Coordinates of C-alpha atoms and ligand atoms in Angstrom, one line a residue:
X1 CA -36.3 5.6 57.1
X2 CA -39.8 5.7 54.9
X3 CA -41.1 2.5 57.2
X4 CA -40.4 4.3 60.1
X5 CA -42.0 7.3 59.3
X6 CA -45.1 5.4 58.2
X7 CA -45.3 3.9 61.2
X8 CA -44.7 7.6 63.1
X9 CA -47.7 8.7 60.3
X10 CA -50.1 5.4 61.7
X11 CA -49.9 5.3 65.0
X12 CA -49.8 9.6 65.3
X13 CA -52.8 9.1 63.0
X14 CA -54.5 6.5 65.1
X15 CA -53.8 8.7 68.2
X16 CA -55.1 12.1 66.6
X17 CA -58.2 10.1 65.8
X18 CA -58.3 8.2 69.3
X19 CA -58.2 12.1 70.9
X20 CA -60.8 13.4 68.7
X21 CA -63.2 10.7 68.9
X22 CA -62.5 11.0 73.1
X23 CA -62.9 14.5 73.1
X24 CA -66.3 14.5 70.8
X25 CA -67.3 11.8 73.4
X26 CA -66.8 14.3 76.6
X27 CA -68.2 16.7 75.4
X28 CA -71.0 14.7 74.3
X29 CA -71.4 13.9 78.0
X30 CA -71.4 17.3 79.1
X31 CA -74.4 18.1 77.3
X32 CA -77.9 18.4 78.3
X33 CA -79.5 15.6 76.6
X34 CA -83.3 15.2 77.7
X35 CA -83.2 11.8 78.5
X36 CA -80.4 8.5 78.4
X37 CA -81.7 7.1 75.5
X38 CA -80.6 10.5 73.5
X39 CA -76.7 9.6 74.9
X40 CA -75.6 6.5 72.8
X41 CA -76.6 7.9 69.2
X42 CA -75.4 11.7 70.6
X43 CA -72.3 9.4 71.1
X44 CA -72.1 7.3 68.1
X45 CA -72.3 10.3 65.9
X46 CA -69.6 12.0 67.8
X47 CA -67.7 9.9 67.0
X48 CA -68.5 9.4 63.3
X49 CA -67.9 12.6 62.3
X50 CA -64.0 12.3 63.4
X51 CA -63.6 9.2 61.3
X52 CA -65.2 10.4 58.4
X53 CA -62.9 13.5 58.8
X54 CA -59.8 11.7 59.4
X55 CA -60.9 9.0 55.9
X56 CA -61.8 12.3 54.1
X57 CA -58.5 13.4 55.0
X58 CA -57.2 9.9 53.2
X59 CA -58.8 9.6 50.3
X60 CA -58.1 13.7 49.3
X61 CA -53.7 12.0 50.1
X62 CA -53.9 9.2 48.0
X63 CA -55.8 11.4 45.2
X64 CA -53.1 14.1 45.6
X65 CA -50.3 11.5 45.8
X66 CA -51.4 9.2 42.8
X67 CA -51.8 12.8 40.9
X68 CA -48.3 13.4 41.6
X69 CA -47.1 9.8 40.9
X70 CA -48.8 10.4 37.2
X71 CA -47.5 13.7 36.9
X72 CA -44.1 12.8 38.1
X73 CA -44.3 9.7 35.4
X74 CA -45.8 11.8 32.4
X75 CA -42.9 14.7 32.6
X76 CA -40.8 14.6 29.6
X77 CA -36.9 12.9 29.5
X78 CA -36.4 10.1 32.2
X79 CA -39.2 9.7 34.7
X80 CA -38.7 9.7 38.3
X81 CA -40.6 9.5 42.2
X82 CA -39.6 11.2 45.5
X83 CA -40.3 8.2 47.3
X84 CA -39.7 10.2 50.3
X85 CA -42.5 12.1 50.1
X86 CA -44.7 9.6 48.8
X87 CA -47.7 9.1 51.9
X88 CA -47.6 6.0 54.1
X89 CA -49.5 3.4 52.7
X90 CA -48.4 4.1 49.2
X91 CA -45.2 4.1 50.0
X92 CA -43.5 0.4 49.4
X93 CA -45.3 1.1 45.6
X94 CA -43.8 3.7 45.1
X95 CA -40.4 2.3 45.9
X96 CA -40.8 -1.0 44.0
X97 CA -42.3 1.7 40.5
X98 CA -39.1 3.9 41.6
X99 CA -36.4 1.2 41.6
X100 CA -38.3 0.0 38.4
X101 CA -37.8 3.2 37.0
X102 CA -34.4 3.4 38.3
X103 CA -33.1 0.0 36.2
X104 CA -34.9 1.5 33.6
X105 CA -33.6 4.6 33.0
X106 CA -30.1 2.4 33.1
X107 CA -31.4 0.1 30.6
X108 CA -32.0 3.2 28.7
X109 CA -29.0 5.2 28.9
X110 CA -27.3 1.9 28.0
X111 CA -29.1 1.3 24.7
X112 CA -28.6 5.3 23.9
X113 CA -24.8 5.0 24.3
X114 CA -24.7 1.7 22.4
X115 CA -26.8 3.0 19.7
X116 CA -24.5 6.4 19.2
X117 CA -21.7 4.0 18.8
X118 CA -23.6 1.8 16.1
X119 CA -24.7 5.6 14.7
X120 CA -21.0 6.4 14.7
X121 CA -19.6 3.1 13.3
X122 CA -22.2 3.0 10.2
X123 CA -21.2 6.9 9.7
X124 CA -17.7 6.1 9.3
X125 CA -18.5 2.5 7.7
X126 CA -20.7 4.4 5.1
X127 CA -17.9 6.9 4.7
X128 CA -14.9 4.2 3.6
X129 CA -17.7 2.8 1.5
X130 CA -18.3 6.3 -0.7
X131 CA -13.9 6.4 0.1
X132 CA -13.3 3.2 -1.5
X133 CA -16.2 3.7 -4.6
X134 CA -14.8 7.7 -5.4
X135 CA -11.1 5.2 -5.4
X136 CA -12.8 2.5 -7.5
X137 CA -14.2 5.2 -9.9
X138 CA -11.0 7.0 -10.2
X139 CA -9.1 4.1 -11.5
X140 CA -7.8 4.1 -14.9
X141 CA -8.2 -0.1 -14.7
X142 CA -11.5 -1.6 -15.7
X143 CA -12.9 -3.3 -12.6
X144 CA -15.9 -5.8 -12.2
X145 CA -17.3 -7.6 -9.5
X146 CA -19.5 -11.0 -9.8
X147 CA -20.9 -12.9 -7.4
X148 CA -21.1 -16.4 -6.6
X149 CA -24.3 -16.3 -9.5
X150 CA -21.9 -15.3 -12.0
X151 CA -23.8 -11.8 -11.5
X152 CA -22.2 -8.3 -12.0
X153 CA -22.1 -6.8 -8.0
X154 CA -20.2 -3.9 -8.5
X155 CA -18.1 -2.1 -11.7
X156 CA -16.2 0.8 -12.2
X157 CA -16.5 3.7 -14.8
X158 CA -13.5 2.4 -16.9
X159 CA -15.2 -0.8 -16.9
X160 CA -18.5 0.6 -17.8
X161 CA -16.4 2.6 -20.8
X162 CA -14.4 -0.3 -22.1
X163 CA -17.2 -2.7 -22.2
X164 CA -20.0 -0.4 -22.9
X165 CA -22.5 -1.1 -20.4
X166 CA -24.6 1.5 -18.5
X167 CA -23.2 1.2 -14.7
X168 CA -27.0 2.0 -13.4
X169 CA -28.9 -0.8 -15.3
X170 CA -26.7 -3.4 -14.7
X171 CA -26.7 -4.3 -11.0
X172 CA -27.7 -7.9 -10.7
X173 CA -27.2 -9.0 -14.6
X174 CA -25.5 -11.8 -15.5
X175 CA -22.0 -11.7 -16.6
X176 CA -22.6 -12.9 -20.4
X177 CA -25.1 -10.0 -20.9
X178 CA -22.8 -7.1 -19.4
X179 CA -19.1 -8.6 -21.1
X180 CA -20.4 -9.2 -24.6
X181 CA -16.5 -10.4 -25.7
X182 CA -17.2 -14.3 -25.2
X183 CA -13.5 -15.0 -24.1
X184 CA -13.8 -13.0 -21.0
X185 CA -16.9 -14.2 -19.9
X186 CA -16.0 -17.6 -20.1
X187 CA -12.9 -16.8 -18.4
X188 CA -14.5 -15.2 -15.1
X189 CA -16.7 -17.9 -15.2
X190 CA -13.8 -20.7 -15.1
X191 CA -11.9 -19.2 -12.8
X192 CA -14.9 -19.0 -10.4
X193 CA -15.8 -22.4 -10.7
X194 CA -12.0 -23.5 -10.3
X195 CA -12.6 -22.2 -6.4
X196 CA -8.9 -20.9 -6.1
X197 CA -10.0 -18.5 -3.4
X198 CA -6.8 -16.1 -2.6
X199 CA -5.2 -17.1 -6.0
X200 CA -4.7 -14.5 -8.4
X201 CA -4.4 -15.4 -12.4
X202 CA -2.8 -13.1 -15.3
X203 CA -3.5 -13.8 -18.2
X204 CA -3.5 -11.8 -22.2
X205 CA -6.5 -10.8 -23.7
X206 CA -7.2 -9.4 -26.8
X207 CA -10.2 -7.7 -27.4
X208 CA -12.1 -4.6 -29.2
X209 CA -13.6 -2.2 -26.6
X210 CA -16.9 -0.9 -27.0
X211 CA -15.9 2.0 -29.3
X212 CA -14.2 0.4 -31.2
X213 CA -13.1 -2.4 -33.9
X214 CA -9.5 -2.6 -33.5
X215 CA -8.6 -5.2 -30.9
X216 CA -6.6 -4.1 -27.9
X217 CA -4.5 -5.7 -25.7
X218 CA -5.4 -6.4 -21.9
X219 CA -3.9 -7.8 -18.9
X220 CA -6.4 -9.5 -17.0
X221 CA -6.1 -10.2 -13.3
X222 CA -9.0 -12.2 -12.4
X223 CA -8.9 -13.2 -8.0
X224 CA -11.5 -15.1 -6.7
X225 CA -13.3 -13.5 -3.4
X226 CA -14.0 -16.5 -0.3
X227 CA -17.6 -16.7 0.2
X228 CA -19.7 -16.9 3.2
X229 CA -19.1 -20.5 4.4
X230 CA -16.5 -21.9 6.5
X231 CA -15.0 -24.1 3.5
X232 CA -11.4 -22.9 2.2
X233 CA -13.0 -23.3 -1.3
X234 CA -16.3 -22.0 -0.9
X235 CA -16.0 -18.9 -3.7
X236 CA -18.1 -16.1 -3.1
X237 CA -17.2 -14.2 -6.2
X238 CA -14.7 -13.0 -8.4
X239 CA -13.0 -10.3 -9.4
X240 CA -11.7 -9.3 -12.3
X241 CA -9.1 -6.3 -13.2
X242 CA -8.4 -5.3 -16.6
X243 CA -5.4 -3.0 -17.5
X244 CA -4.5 -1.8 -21.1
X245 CA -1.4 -2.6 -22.3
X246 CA -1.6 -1.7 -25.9
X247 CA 0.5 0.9 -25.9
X248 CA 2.9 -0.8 -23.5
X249 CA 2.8 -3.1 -26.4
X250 CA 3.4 -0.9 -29.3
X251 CA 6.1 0.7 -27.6
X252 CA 8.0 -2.2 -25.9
X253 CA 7.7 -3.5 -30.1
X254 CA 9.1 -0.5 -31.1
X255 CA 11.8 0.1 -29.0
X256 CA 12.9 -3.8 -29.8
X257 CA 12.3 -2.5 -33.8
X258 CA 15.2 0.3 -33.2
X259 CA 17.4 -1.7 -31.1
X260 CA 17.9 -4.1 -34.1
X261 CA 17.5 -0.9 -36.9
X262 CA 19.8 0.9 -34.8
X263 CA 22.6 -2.0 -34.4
X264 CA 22.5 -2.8 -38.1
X265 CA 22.6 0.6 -39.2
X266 CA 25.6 0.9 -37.0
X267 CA 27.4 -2.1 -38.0
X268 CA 27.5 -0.1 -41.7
X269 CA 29.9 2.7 -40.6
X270 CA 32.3 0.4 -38.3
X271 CA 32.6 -2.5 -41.0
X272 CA 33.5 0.7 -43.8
X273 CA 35.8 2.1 -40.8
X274 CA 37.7 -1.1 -39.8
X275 CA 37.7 -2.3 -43.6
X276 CA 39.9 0.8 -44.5
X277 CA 42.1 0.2 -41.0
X278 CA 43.0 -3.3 -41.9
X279 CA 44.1 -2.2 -45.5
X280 CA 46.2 0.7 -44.0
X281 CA 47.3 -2.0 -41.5
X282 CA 48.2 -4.1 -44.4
X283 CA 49.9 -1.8 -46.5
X284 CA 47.8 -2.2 -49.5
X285 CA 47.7 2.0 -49.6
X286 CA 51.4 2.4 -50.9
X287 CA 51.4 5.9 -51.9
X288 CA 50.3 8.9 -49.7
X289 CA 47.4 10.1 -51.9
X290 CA 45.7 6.1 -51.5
X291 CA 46.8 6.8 -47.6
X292 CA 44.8 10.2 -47.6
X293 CA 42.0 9.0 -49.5
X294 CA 41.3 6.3 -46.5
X295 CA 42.0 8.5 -44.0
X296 CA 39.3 10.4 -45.6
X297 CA 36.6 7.7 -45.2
X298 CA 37.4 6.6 -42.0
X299 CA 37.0 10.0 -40.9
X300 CA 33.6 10.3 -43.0
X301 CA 32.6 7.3 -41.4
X302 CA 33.2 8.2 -38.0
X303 CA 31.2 11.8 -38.3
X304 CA 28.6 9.5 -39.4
X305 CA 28.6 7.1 -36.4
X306 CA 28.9 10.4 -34.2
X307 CA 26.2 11.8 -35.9
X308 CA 24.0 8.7 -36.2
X309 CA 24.3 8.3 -32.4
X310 CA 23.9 12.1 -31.6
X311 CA 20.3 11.9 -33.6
X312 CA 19.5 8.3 -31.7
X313 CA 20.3 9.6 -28.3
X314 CA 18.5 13.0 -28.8
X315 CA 15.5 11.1 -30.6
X316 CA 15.1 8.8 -27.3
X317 CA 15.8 11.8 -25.1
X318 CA 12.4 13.2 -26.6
X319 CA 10.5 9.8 -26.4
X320 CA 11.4 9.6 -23.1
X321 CA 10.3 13.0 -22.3
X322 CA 13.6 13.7 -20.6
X323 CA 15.0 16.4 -23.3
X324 CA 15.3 19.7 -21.8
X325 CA 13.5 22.6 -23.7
X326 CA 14.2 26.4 -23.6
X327 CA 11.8 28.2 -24.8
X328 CA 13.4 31.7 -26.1
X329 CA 11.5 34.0 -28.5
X330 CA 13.2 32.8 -31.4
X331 CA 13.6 35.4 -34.4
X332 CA 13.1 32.8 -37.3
X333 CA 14.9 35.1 -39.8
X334 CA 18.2 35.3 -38.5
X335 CA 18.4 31.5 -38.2
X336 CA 17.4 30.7 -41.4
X337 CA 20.6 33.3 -42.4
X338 CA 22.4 31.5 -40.1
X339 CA 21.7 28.5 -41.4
X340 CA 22.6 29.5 -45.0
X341 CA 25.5 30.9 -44.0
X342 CA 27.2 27.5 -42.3
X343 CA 26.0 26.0 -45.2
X344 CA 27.2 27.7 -48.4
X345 CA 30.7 26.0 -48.7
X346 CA 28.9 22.3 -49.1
X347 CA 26.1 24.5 -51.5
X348 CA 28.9 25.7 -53.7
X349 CA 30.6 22.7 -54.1
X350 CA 27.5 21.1 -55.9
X351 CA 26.9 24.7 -57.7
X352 CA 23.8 24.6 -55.6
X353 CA 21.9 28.4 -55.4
X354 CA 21.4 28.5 -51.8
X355 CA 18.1 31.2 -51.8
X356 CA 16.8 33.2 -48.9
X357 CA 12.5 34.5 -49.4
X358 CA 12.3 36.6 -46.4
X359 CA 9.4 39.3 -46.6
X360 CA 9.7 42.9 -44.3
X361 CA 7.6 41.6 -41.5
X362 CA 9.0 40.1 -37.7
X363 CA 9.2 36.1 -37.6
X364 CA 9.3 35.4 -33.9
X365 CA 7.5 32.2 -32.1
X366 CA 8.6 30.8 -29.0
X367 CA 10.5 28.3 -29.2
X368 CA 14.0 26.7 -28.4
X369 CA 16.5 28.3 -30.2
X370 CA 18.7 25.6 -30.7
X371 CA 16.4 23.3 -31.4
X372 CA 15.0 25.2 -34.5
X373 CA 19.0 25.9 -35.8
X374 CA 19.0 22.2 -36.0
X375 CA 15.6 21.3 -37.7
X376 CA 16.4 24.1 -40.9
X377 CA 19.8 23.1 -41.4
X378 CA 18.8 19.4 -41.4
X379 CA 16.1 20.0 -43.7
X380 CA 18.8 22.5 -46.2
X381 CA 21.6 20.1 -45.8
X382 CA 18.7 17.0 -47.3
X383 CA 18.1 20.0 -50.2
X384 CA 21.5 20.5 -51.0
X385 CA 22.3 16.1 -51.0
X386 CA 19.5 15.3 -53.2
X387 CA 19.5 17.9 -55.4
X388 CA 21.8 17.7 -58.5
X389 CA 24.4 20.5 -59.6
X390 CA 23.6 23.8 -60.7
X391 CA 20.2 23.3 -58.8
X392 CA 18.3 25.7 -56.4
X393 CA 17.1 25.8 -52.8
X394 CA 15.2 27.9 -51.2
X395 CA 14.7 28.9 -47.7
X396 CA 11.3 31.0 -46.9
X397 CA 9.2 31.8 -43.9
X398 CA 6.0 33.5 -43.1
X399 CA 3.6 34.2 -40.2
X400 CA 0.5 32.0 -40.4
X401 CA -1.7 34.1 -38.5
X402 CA -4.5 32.0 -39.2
X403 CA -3.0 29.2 -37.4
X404 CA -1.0 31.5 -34.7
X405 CA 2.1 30.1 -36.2
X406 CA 5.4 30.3 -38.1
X407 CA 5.2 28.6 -41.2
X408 CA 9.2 27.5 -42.4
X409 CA 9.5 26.0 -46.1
X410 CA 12.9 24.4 -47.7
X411 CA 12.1 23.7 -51.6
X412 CA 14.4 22.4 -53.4
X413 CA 14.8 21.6 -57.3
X414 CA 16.0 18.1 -56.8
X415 CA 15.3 14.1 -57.2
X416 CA 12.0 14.4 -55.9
X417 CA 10.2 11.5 -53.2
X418 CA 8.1 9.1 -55.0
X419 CA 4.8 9.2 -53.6
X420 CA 4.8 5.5 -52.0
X421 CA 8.0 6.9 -50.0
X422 CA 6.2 10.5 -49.1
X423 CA 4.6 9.3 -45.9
X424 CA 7.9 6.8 -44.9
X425 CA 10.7 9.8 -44.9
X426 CA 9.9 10.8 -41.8
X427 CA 10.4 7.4 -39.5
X428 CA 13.4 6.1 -38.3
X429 CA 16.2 4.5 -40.7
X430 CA 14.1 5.1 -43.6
X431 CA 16.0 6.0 -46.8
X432 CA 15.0 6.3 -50.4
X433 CA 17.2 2.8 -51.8
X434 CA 18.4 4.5 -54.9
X435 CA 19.1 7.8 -53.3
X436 CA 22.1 5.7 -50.7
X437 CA 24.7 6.5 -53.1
X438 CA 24.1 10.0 -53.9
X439 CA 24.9 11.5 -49.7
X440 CA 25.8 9.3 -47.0
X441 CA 23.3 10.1 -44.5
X442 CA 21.5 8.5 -41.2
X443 CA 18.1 8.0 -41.8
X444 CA 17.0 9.6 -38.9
X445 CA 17.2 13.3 -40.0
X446 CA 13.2 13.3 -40.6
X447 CA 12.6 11.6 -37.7
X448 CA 14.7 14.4 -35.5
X449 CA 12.9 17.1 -37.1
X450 CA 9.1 15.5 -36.8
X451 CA 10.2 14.8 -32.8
X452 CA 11.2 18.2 -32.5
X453 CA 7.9 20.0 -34.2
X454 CA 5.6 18.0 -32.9
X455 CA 6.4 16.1 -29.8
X456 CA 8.4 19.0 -28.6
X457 CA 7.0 22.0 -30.2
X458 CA 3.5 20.8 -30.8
X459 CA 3.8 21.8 -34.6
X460 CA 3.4 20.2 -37.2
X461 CA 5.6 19.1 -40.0
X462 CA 4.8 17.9 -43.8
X463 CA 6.7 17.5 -47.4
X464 CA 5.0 17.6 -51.0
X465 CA 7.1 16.6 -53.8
X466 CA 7.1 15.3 -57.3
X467 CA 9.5 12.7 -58.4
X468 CA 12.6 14.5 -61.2
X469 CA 11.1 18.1 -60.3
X470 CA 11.9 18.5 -56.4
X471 CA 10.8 18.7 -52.8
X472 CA 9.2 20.9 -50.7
X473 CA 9.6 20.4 -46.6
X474 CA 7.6 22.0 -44.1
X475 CA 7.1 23.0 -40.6
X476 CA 4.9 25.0 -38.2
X477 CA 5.9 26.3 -34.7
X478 CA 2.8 28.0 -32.5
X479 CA 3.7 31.6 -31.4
X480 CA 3.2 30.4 -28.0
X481 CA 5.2 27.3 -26.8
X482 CA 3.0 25.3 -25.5
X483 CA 5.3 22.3 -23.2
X484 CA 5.0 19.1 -25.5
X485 CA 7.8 16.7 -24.2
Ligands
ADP501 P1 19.5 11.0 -44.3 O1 20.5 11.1 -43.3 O2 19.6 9.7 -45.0 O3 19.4 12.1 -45.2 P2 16.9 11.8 -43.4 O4 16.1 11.2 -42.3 O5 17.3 13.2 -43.3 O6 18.1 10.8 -43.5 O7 16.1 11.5 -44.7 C1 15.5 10.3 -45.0 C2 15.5 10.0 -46.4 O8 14.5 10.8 -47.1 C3 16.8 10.3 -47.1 O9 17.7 9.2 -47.0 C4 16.3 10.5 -48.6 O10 16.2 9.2 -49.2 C5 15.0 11.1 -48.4 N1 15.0 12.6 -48.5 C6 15.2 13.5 -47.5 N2 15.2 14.7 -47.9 C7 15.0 14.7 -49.3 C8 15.0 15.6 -50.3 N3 15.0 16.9 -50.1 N4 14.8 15.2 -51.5 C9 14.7 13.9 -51.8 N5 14.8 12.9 -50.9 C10 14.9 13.3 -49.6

């Protein structure tokens, strides 16, 4: 189409300048020239001045065309040339620059979709990174990463906690310098040169953490990362995972502790219980009153049991966290009456004073009800066993409004603890040796009434006494229940 309008443009061109140089040339003939020899130069420049026209003409075309090649090149966003319009002669350069352009502009559009994808892709790729470091810093586990130098690469806040390093200095640092506990050092370092790529090993480790002396216990899950190379073995790092499992420890010890405290203590009531069965089976109680008097500690024994396992289950219920609490505003006053009340018959028996110091003012704190009831008469019922006849005990209560609490007192005037025992009455099983004859009894009382003040209640709970002159037990409850366990 352009090549056969150039050719259209040459030859009407050619002709336009054919007719004007014929037409210059008749009328040069028509004019009255005074002589021949004026004729051929009258000629010659007739004609020149139509070619100069028509190459005035196509110079001022190309100018104008390469002005609007330039300008159509300089525009801003992707260039482009109306090839169409471009003049004759330019013409085949202009298309070869336009289809130039053309492939261009692809190229281009090409490279800006590819590089909004890579944009895109290192957005969300930077994203998972700050996903997966806010996930790393969150964990409660120590974690470190080494590299195939034995270099820390990357390390979580626990870590930087437990081992006491500052997480912004120590990029790039060997291993020995960051873990200052020798054992674990060594360890990442063997398990890194063992090359167990995708193996994972456990092992124990005892250790102080930075703040402080007293060792703790660790799990330690050290995996080995694959490295760059194509060989299965070729470790590129490790990394190592510490989780602390002291108190996993203590408490896994602990519950072992009262599984065997709590069978042997149980063993004492069921060998008293079938003891006194076999000698009734027997017939070694020939008269009734013999028969009465076992029937009497079988059933003794039996409360015991009962009771024992009452204060064992309920002690684990609150250990466990699984003991239901409700909180009631609890007037402390008529408990304590209560309380004195249910126990005055086993009071009078002993010719024990059972005593009541309750000033004019209101004694209420939230708190559960029942709970409380329990806590005071296990604390008067210890009064009245260890105290010896004709004694006194004594039930007062106050506000602590210093402390925002209710502040519950049982003194009695009896036995007395002897200091080395003062801070042992309150665990589990624990009983004064040379008190076990005086009241048969659990040993887990205390323990009941510290779970319930301070696990459940968050109170607090305390006893001052002095051997041959009496005891005094304690306990707060905050106004306000505030949900313990
Ligand atoms: P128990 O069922 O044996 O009374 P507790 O847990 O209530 O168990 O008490 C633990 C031990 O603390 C008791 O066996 C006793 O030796 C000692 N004890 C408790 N209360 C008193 C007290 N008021 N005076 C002297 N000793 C006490």
């Amino acid at each position: 189409m352009c090549t056969t309008r150039s050719i259209f443009a040459i030859v009407g061109g050619a002709a336009a300048l054919a007719c004007a140089c014929a037409a210059s040339g008749w009328c040069v003939n028509r004019l009255a020239l005074p002589d021949d020899s004026w004729r051929w130069p009258a000629v010659a420049a007739s004609h020149l001045v139509p070619i100069a026209g028509a190459f005035a003409v196509f110079v001022g075309m190309r100018r104008r065309t390469i002005q609007r090649m330039t300008a159509a090149l300089s525009v801003d966003g992707p260039p482009s040339l109306d090839v169409a319009s471009a003049p004759v002669l330019l013409a085949p350069l202009a298309r070869v620059i336009s289809e130039r352009l053309n492939a261009a502009t692809q190229k281009q559009d090409q490279l800006s979709v590819r590089l909004r994808e890579a944009e895109i892709r290192l957005s969300i790729a930077e994203a998972e990174r700050r996903h997966g470091e806010a996930i790393l810093h969150s964990l409660r586990d120590a974690v470190l990463v080494t590299d195939q130098f034995n270099e820390l690469t990357l390390a979580n806040a626990s870590a930087a906690r437990l081992l006491g390093f500052d997480p912004g200095d120590a990029a790039h640092k060997p291993i020995d310098h960051i873990v200052k506990d020798e054992g674990l050092s060594r360890l990442i370092k063997e398990v890194r040169q063992s090359g167990m790529v995708s193996k994972q090993r456990h092992v124990e480790h005892a250790m102080p953490p930075a703040s402080s002396t007293t060792p703790a216990s660790f799990d330690v899950t050290i995996a080995c990362l694959p490295g760059a190379g194509a060989q299965p073995k070729d470790v590129g790092g490790v990394v190592t995972i510490l989780r602390d499992i002291t108190r996993e420890k203590e408490i896994s010890q602990m519950k072992s502790d009262f599984v065997s405290q709590a069978s042997h203590e149980l063993r004492t009531p069921i060998a008293s219980i079938n003891a006194y069965v076999e000698m009734l089976l027997d017939a070694e109680a020939q008269d009734e009153a013999t028969r009465q008097e076992f029937y009497g500690i079988i059933k003794s024994e039996a409360e015991r049991l009962s009771r024992m396992i009452d204060n064992m289950l309920n002690i684990s219920r609150i250990e466990a966290g699984i003991i239901s609490v409700e909180a009631v505003e609890v007037d402390f006053a008529k408990v304590i009456r209560e309380v004195i009340e249910t126990m005055q018959p086993q009071a009078k028996e002993k010719k024990i004073m059972l005593l009541e110091k309750i000033g004019p003012l209101i004694y209420t704190a939230q708190a559960d009800r029942d709970m409380m009831h329990q806590v005071i008469l296990n604390l008067v019922s210890n009064g009245i066993k260890y105290t010896p006849e004709n004694g006194r005990v004594t039930v007062s209560v106050e506000n602590d409004d210093a402390s925002r609490s209710i502040l519950v007192a049982v003194q009695d005037t009896g036995f007395g603890i002897p200091p080395e025992a003062l801070d042992k009455v309150f665990g589990k099983f624990f009983r004064i040796e040379s008190y076990k004859r005086m009241a048969k009894g659990t040993g887990l009382g205390l323990n009941l009434v510290k779970h319930i003040i301070e696990t459940v209640h968050r109170g607090q709970v305390g006893v001052s006494s002095q051997v041959g002159m009496g005891s005094r037990f304690w306990f707060t409850v905050p106004f306000e229940f505030q949900s313990g366990g």
